[in-house]
Amino acid sequence: MTEAERKRMGRPNVENPKKTASFKLDVSDIEHLEKYSNQEKISKSEAVRRGINKLKLK
């Protein structure tokens, strides 16, 4: 297998790749996160992203 063929294997590159983050939350924080994500019909990851974006705007 040539180098060019090896580079083409696997998933295609994306414009804005995501990395995994793991952290611990209090039970009450998890409840708030779940309530907000259910209310807005979004994933918990998206809810966390929105919170981070609000912090960036300050």
XYZ file of C-alpha atoms in Angstrom:
58
model
C 0.000 0.000 0.000
C 1.441 3.366 -0.990
C 1.569 6.430 1.250
C -1.161 8.150 -0.818
C -3.490 5.177 -0.376
C -2.853 5.126 3.367
C -3.782 8.815 3.713
C -7.156 8.249 2.016
C -8.252 5.518 4.445
C -10.516 6.251 7.383
C -12.935 9.054 8.036
C -12.671 12.206 5.959
C -11.218 15.317 7.572
C -13.753 17.800 8.918
C -13.479 21.570 9.001
C -13.936 21.957 12.778
C -12.890 18.705 14.523
C -14.207 18.044 18.049
C -12.259 16.649 20.985
C -13.710 14.711 23.894
C -13.758 16.300 27.358
C -14.553 14.425 30.548
C -15.371 16.147 33.828
C -17.320 15.599 37.040
C -20.429 17.542 38.064
C -22.509 17.663 41.215
C -25.874 15.905 41.079
C -27.669 19.275 41.093
C -25.534 20.520 38.179
C -26.367 17.384 36.185
C -30.068 17.889 36.926
C -29.873 21.503 35.709
C -27.999 20.420 32.581
C -30.553 17.690 31.806
C -33.496 20.028 32.470
C -32.062 22.719 30.178
C -31.148 20.289 27.383
C -34.613 18.663 27.495
C -36.340 22.056 27.581
C -34.354 23.326 24.568
C -34.454 19.902 22.822
C -30.670 19.854 22.420
C -27.913 17.467 23.476
C -26.096 17.959 26.750
C -22.938 18.630 24.724
C -24.671 21.467 22.884
C -25.928 22.870 26.198
C -22.360 22.917 27.545
C -21.130 24.590 24.312
C -23.781 27.293 24.714
C -22.653 27.915 28.286
C -19.029 28.184 27.197
C -19.991 30.599 24.418
C -21.817 32.795 26.964
C -18.616 32.886 29.043
C -16.650 33.968 25.946
C -18.976 36.931 25.406
C -18.291 38.400 28.865
